[in-house]
Coordinates of C-alpha atoms in Angstrom, one line a residue:
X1 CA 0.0 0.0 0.0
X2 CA 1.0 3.4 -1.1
X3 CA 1.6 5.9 2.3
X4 CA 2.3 9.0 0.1
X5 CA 2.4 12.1 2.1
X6 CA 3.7 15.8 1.7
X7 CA 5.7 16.8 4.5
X8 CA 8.2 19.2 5.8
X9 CA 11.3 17.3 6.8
X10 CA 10.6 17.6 10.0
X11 CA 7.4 16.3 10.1
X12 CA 9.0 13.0 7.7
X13 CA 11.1 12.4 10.4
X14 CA 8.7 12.0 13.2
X15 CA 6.1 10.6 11.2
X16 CA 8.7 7.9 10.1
X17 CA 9.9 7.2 13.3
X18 CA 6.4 7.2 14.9
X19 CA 5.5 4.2 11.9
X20 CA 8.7 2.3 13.7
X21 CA 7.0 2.7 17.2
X22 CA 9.6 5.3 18.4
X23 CA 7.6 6.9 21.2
X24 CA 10.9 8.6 23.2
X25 CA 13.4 11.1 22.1
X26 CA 16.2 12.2 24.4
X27 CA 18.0 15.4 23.5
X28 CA 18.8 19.3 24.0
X29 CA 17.1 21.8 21.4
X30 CA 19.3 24.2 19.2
X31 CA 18.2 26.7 17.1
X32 CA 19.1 24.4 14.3
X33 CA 16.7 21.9 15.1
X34 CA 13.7 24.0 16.8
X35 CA 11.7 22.9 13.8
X36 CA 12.3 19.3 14.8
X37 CA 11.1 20.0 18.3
X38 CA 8.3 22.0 17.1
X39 CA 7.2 19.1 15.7
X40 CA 7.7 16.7 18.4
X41 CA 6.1 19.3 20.7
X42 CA 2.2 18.5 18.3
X43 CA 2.8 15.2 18.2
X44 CA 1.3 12.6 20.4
X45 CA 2.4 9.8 21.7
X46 CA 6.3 10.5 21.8
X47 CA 8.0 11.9 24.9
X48 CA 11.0 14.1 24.4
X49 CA 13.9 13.9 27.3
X50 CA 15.5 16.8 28.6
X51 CA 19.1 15.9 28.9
X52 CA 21.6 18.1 30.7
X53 CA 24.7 17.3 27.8
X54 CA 24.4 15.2 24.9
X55 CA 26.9 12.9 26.0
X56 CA 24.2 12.4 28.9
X57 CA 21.2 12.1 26.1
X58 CA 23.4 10.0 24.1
X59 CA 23.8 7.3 27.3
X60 CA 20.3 7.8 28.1
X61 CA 19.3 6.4 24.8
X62 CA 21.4 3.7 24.8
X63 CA 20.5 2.6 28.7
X64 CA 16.8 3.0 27.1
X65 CA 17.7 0.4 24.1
X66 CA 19.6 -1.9 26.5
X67 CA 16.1 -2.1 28.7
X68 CA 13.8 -2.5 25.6
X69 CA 15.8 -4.0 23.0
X70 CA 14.5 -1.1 20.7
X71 CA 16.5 1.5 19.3
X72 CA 16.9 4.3 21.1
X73 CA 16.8 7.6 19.4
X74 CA 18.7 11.4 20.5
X75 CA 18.2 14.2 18.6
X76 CA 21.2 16.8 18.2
X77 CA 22.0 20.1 17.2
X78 CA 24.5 20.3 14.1
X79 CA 28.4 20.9 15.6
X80 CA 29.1 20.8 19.6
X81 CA 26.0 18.5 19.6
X82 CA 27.3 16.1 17.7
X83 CA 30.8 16.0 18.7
X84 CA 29.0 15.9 22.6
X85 CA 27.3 13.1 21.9
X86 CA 30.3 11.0 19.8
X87 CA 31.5 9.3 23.2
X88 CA 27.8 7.4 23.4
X89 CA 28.2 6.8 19.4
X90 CA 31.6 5.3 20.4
X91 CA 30.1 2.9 22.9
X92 CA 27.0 1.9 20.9
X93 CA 29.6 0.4 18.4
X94 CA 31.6 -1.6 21.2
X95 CA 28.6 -3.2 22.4
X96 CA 26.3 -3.6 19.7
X97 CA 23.7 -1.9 20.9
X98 CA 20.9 -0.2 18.9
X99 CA 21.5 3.5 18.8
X100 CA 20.1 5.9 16.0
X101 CA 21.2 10.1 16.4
X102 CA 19.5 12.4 14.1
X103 CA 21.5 15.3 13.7
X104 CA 21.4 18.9 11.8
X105 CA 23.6 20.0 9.6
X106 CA 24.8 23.4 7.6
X107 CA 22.6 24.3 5.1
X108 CA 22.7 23.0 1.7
X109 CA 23.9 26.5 -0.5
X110 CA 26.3 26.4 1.8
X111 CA 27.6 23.2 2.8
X112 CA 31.8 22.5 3.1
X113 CA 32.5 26.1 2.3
X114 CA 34.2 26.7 5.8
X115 CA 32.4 30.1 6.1
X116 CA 32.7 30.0 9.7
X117 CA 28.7 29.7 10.3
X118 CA 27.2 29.1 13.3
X119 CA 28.3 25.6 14.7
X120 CA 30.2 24.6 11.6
X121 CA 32.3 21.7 12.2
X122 CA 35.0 20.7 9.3
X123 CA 33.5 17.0 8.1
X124 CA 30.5 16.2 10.6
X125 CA 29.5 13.4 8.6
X126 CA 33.2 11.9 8.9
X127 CA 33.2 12.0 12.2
X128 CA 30.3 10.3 12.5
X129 CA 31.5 7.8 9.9
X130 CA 34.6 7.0 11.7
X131 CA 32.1 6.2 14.9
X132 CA 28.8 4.6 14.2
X133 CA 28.4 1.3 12.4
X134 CA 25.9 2.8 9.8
X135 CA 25.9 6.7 8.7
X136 CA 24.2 8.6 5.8
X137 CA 23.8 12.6 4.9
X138 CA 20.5 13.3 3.3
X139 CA 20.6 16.0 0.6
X140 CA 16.3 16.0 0.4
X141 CA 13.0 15.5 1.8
X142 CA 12.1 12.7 -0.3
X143 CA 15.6 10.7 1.2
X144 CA 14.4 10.9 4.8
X145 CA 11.9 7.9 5.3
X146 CA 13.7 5.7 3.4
X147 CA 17.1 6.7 5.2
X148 CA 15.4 5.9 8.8
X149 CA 14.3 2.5 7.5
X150 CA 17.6 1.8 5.9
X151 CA 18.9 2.2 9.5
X152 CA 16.3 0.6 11.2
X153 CA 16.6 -2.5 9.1
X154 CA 20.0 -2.7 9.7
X155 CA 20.1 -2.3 13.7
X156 CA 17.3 -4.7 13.8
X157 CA 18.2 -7.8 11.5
X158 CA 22.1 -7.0 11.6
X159 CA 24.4 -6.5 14.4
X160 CA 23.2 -3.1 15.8
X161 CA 26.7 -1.0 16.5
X162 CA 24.7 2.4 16.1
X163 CA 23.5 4.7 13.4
X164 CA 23.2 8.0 12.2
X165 CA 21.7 10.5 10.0
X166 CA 22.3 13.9 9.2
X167 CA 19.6 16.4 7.3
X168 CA 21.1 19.9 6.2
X169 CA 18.8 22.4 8.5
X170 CA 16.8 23.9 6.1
X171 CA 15.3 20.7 5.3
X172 CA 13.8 20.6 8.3
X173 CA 11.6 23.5 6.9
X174 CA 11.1 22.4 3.1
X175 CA 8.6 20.3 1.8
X176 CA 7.7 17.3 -0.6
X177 CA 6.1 14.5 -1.1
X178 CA 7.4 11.5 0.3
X179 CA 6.3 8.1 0.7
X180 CA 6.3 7.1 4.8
X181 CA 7.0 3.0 5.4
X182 CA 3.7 0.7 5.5
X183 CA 3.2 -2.5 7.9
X184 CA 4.9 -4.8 5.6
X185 CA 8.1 -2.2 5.6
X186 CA 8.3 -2.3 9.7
X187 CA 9.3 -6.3 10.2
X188 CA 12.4 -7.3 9.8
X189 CA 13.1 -11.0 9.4
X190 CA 15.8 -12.8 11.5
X191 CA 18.4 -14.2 9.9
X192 CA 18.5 -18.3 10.2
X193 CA 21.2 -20.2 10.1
X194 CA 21.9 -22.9 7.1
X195 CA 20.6 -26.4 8.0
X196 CA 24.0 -27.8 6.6
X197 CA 25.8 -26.1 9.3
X198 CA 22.9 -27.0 12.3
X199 CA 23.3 -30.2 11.5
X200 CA 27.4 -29.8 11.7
X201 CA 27.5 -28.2 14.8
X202 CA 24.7 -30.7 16.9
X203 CA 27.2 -33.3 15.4
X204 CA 30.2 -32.1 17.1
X205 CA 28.7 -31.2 20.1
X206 CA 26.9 -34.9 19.9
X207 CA 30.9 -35.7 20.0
X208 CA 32.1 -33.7 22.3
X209 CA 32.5 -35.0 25.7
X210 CA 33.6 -31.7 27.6
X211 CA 32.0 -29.3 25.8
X212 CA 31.8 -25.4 27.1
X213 CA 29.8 -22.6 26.5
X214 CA 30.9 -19.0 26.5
X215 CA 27.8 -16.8 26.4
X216 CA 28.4 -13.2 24.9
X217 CA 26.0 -10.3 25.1
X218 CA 24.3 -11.1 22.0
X219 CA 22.4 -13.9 23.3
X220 CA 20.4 -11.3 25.7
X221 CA 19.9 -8.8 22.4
X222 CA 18.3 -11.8 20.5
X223 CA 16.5 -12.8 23.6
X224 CA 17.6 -16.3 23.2
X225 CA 18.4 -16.6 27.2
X226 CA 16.1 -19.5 27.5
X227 CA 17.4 -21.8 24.5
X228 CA 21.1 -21.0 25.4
X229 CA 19.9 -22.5 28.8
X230 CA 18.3 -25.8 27.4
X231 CA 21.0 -26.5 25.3
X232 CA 24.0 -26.2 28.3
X233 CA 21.5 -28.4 30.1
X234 CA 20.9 -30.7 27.4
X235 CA 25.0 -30.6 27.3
X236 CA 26.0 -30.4 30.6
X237 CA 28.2 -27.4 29.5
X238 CA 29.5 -25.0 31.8
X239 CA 28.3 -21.1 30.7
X240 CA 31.3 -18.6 30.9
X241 CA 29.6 -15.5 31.4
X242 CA 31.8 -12.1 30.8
X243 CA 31.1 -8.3 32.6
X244 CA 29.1 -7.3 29.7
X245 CA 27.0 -10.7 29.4
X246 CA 26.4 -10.9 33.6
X247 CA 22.6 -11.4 32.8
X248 CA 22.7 -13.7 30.3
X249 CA 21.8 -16.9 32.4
X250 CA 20.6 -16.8 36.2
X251 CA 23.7 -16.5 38.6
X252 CA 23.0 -19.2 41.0
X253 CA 22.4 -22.2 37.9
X254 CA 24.5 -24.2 38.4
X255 CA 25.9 -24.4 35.2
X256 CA 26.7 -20.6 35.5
X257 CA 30.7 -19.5 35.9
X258 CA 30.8 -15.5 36.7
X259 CA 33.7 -13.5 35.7
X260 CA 35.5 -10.0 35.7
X261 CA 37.6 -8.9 32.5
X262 CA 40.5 -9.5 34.6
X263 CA 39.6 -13.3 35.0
X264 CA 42.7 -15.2 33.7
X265 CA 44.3 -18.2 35.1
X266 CA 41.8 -19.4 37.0
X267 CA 39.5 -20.5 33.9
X268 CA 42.4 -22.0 32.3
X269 CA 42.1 -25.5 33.6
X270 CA 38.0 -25.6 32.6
X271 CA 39.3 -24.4 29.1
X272 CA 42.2 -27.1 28.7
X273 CA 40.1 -29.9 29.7
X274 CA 37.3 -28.8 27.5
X275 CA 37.6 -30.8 24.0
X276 CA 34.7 -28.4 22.3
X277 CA 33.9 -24.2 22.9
X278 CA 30.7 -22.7 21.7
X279 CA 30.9 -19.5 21.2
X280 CA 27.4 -17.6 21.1
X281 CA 26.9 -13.6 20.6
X282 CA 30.5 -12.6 21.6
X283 CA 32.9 -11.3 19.3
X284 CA 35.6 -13.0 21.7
X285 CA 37.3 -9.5 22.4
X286 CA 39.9 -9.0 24.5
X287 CA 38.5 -7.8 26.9
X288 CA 36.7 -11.6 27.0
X289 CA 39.4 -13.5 26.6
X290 CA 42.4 -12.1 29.0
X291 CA 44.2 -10.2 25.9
X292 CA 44.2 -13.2 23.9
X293 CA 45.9 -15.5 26.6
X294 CA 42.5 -17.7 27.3
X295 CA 43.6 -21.5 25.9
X296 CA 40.5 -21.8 23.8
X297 CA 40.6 -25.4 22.1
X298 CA 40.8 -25.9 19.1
X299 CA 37.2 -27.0 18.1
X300 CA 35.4 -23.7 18.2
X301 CA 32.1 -23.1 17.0
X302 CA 30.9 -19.9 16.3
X303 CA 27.4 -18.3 16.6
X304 CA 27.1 -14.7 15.8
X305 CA 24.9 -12.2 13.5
X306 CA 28.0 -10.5 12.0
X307 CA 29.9 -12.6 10.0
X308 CA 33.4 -10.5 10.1
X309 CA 33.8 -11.6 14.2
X310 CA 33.9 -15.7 13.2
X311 CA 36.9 -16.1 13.1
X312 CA 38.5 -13.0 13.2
X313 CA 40.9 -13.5 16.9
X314 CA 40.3 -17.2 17.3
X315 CA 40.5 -20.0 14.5
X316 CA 36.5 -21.5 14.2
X317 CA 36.5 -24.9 13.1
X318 CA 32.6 -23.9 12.2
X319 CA 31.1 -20.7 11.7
X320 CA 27.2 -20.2 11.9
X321 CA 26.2 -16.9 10.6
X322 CA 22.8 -16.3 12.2
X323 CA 20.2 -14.8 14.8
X324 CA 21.5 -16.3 18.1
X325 CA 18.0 -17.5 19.2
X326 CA 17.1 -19.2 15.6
X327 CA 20.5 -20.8 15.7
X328 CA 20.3 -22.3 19.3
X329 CA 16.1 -22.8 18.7
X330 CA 17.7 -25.3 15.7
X331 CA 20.6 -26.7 17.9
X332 CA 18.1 -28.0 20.2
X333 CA 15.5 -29.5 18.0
X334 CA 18.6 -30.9 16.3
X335 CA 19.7 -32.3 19.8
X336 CA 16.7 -32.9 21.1
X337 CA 17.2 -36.7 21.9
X338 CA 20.2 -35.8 23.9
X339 CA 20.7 -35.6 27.9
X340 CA 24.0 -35.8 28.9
X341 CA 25.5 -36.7 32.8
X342 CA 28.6 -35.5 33.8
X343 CA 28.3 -35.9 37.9
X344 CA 32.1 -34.8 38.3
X345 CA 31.5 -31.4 36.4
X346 CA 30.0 -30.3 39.8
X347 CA 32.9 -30.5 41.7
X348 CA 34.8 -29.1 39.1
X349 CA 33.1 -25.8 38.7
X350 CA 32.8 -25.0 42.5
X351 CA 36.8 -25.3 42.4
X352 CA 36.7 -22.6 39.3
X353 CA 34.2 -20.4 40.8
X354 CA 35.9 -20.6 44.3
X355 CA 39.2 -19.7 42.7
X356 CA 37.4 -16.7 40.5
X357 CA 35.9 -15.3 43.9
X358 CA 38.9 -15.4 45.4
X359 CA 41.2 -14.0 43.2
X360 CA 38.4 -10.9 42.8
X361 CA 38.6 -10.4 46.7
X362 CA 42.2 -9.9 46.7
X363 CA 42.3 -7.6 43.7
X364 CA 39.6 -5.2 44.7
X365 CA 39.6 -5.8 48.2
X366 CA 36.9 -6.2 51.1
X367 CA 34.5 -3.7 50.3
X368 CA 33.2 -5.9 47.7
X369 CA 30.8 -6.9 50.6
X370 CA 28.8 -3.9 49.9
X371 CA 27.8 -5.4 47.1
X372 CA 25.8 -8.1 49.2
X373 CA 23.7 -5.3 50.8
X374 CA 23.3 -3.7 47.0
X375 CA 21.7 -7.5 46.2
X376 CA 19.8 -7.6 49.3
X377 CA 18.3 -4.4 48.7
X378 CA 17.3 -4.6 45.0
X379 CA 14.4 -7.0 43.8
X380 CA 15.2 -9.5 41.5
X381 CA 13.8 -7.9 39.0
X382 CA 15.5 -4.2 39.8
X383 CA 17.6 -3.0 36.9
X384 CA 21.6 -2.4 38.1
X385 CA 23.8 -0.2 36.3
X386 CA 27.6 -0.3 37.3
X387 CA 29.8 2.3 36.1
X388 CA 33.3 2.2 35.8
X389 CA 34.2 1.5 38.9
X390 CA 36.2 -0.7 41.2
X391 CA 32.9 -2.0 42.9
X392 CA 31.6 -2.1 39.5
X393 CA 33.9 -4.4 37.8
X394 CA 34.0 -6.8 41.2
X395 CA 30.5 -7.0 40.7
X396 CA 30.2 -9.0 37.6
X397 CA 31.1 -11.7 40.4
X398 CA 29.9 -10.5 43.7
X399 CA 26.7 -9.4 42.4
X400 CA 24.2 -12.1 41.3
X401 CA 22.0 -11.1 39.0
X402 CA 19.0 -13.5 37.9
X403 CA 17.3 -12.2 35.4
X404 CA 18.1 -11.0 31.2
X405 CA 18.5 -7.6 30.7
X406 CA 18.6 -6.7 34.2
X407 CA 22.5 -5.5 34.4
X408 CA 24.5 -3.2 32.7
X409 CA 28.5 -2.8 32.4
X410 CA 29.4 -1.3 29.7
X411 CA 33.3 -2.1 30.2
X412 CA 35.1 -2.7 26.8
X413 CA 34.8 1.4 25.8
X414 CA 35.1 1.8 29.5
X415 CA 33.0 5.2 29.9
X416 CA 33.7 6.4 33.7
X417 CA 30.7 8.8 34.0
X418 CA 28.2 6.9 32.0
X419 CA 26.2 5.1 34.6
X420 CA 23.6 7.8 36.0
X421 CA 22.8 8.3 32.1
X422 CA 22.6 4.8 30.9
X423 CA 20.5 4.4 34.2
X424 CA 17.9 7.5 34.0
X425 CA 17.3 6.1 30.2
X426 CA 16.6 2.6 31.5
X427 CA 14.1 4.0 33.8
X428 CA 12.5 5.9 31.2
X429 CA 12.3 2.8 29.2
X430 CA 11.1 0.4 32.8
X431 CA 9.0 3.4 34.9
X432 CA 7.6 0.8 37.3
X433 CA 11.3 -1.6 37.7
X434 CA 13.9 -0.5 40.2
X435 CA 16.9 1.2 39.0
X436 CA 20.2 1.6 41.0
X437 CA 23.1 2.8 39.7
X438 CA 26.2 1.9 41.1
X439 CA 29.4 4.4 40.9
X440 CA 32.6 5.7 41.8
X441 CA 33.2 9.3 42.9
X442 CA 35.4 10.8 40.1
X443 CA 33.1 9.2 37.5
X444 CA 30.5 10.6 38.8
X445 CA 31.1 14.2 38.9
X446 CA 31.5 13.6 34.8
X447 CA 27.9 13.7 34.3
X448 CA 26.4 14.5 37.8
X449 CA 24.5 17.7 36.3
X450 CA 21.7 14.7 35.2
X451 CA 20.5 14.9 38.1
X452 CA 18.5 17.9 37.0
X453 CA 17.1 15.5 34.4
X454 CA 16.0 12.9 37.2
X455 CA 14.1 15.8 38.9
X456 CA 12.3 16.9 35.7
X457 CA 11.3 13.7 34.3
X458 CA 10.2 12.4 38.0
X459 CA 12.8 9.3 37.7
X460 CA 13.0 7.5 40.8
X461 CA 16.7 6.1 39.9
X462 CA 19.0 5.4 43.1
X463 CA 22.4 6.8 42.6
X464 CA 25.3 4.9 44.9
X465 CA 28.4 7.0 44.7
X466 CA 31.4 4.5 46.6
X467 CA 33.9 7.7 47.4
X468 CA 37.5 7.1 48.2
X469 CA 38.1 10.3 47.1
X470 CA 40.3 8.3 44.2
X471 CA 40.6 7.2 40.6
X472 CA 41.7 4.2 42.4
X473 CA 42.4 1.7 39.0
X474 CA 44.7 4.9 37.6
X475 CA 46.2 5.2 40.9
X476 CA 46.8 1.3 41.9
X477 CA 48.5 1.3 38.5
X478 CA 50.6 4.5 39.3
X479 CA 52.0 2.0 41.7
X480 CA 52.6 -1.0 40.3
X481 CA 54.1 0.2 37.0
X482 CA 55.6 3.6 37.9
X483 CA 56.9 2.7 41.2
X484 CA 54.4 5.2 43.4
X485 CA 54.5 8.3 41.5
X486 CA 51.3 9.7 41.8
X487 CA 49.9 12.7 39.8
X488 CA 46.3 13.9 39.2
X489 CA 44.5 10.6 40.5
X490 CA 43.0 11.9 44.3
X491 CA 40.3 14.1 44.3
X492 CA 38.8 16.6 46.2
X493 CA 35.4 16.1 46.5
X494 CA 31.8 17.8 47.1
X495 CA 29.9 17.2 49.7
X496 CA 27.5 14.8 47.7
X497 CA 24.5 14.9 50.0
X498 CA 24.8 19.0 50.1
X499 CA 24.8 18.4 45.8
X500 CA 22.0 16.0 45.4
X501 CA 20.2 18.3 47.5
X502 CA 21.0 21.1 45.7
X503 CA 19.6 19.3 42.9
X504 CA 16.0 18.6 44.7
X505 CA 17.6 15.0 45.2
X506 CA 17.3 13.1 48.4
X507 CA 20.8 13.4 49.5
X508 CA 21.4 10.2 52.0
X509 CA 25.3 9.5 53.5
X510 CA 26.2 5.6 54.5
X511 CA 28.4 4.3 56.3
X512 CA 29.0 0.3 56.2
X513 CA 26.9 -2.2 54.6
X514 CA 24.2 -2.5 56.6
X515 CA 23.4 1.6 56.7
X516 CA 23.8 1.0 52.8
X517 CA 20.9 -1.6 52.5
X518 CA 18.8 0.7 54.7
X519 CA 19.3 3.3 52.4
X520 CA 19.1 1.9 49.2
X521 CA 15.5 0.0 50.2
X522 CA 14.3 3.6 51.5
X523 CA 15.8 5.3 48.3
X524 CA 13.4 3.0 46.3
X525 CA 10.1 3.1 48.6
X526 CA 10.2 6.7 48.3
X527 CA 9.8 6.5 44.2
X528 CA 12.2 9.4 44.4
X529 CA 15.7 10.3 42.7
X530 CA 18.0 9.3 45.7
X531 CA 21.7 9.6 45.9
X532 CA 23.4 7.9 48.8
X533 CA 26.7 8.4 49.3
X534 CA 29.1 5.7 50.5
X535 CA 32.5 6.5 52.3
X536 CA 35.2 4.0 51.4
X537 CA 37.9 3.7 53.7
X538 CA 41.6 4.8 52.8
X539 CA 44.1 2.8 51.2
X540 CA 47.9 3.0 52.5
X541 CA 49.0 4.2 49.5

């Protein structure tokens, strides 16, 4: 069916987005895009975000995707917003996650002239280029619908690593006729594996008689959680689950190993005893894999959407280019005869997990029992966000988590400052789920002024700043490597409470664990922004 409209290309944009079920846009207005807003402001049904800095608005929108597994979508102003917001674009790429910035640009007449307008930045679109996984400049009207679906398509039945589009100003104001996308133009099909290789793999894992699993992020994007854990149990496969792929599987199964991205060693004698790996929705990074020094063996199979990862760092003996949930929905109809015992494996994991638990104590030390009271204070089903943080890499280990998309740790573009954005944006996405953010005091300050957007959108997110006053991993390397000389890592810090309050934010100090509970449960009874801060003791340096 035709859907032939004329529309300014403001209104194309929102109506197109609107026909993709894009009902929230996080942003800060320009004079460059006021048409855009104008339009947004007599539209219905979609919520515009107030963000305090687009690198905030950019996080917001990706903490919103992570939560709904839809796109999320910031609008920008043409030059300091886009460059503002390229540290989110950055991070949308590392971790696959479905991201789409509209931006203005220069107007057409006057495009790459370097006239020295008003927010002209040298090659906008290059920089976006060099930063997004999927970007495109629109030079009319008539472009815009079909651009948006072109990136849709691509962040839905590809792997999602961010997308962005740029419309010259005063297109925003001209108009045309364009042709808006119809039912059949708004489903994506999922990409299936090849029979020939399902029938492969189920063969070798038939084989195998150690196999392992090693569960990347991708599983929860496809929302395959539930097949991945039929086939381990159909296996009896241990699940190596990394920082960014915590909630992949429930915590206490106990086919479940927890690690940090500093896990080495200890998972080496699980991998050398191993005779098979599956790999499913990881790119096997190096962040993942201890730099490359993980003894993966040498029968790898490889399940992932984007066929440039199989096999790029580790041999595969078999690549499977597909969706990760159709792939393991066809593994275990292919398997489905199969039920494996292994009654020593048992054993053998409590050994690897005790040794991973340990080894995390003694690099981050004993306030990693704060993160018991953080787990006794949050439902289940609460959303936790850890920053970059030393409590927030320990806590891909010492913090169970039991349920998909109910953690984020966004730790191979390593943001510090991202976590109150990527948390306010989850709770836009989740208004009735828990959401408690956990960070450290430097990163903090990065993007503290959010807190204004908490109090304006009525987000109840809890804030947990641990304070040591420190950029403790800088400094604890400062010390290993450049034998204790210190410079620029200690801090001198607000008082927080006094801030959040400042803010209209419930400003709560705790000391110890069980103070921390306390105030985390009464941070999230009182459906109120909260920020508790958390004095950490001091290290002899």
């Amino acid at each position: 069916m035709n859907n032939r409209q004329h529309l300014s290309g403001a209104q194309a944009i929102i109506a197109t987005l609107q026909a993709f079920q894009v009902d929230t846009i996080f942003g800060i207005p320009g004079i460059h895009t006021l048409p855009l807003y104008d339009e947004i402001h007599k539209t219905p049904g979609i919520r515009h975000v107030l963000a305090r800095h687009e690198q905030g608005a950019g996080f917001m929108a990706e903490g919103y995707a992570r939560a709904t597994g839809r796109p999320g979508v910031v609008s920008t102003i043409t030059g300091p917003g886009l460059t503002n917001v390229a540290t989110a674009v950055a991070s949308a790429f590392a971790d696959s996650i479905p991201l789409l910035v509209i931006s203005s640009s220069g107007p057409r007449a006057t495009a790459s002239r370097g006239r020295g307008e008003l927010h002209e930045l040298k090659n906008q679109l290059g920089v976006m280029e060099s930063l997004a996984g999927w970007a495109r400049a629109v030079e009319c009207v008539e472009e815009i619908p079909g651009a948006i679906q072109d990136a849709m398509r691509i962040m839905h039945s590809g792997r999602a690593r961010g997308a962005y589009l740029q419309v010259p100003y005063d297109l925003f104001r001209a108009y045309a006729a364009v042709t808006l996308p119809t039912a059949e133009d708004l489903f994506f099909e999922p990409r299936r594996p090849q029979e020939a290789d399902i029938i492969q793999a189920a063969q070798l894992l038939r084989e195998a008689r150690k196999p392992v699993i090693l569960a990347g992020a991708g599983v929860t994007m496809a929302h395959a959680n539930q097949e991945l854990i039929a086939l381990a149990e159909r296996l009896q496969a241990p699940v190596i689950l990394g920082s960014k792929s915590h909630d992949v599987i429930p915590n206490d199964h106990p086919l479940a190993v927890l690690t940090t991205t500093y896990t080495n060693t200890e998972l080496h004698p699980l991998l050398e005893s191993s005779d098979l790996l599956l790999v499913v929705g990881s790119k096997l990074g190096a962040e993942r894999t201890a730099y490359g020094q993980y003894p993966l063996p040498p029968r790898l199979v490889h399940i992932d959407i984007d066929p440039t990862v199989i096999g790029h760092i580790y041999p595969a003996m078999l690549g499977i280019v597909a969706d990760a949930h159709e792939a393991l929905q066809a593994l275990n109809t292919q398997l489905g005869d199969l039920a494996r015992a292994r009654p020593e494996l048992e054993t053998e994991l409590s050994q690897v997990r005790a040794e991973i638990r340990q080894e995390t104590r003694a690099r981050f030390g004993e306030e990693v029992a704060l993160l018991d009271s953080v787990r006794a204070a949050v439902p289940p089903h609460g959303m936790i966000v850890a920053d970059m943080t030393m409590l927030g890499y320990a806590s891909t280990v010492f913090l169970p988590i039991y349920e998909p998309g109910s953690f984020i740790h966004p730790c191979e573009f390593c943001t510090i400052g991202c976590g109150l954005p990527l948390a306010l944006g989850a709770q836009v996405a989740q208004p009735e789920r828990p959401v408690v953010a956990l960070c450290g005091d430097g990163g903090f300050l990065l993007n503290s002024s959010e807190l204004a957007t908490a109090v304006q959108e009525q987000l109840p997110v809890v804030i947990v700043i641990f304070n040591d006053s420190t950029f403790t991993c800088v400094k604890t390397e400062q010390r290993q490597t450049y034998e204790g000389r210190y410079i620029a890592t200690d801090i001198v810090e607000p008082d927080y409470v006094a801030l959040a309050q400042a803010f209209h934010v419930r400003g709560i100090r705790a000391e110890g664990p069980e103070a921390l509970q306390a105030a985390i449960q009464e941070g999230l009874a009182s459906r109120r922004p909260t920020l508790i801060e958390v004095p950490l003791p001091s290290k002899p340096w």
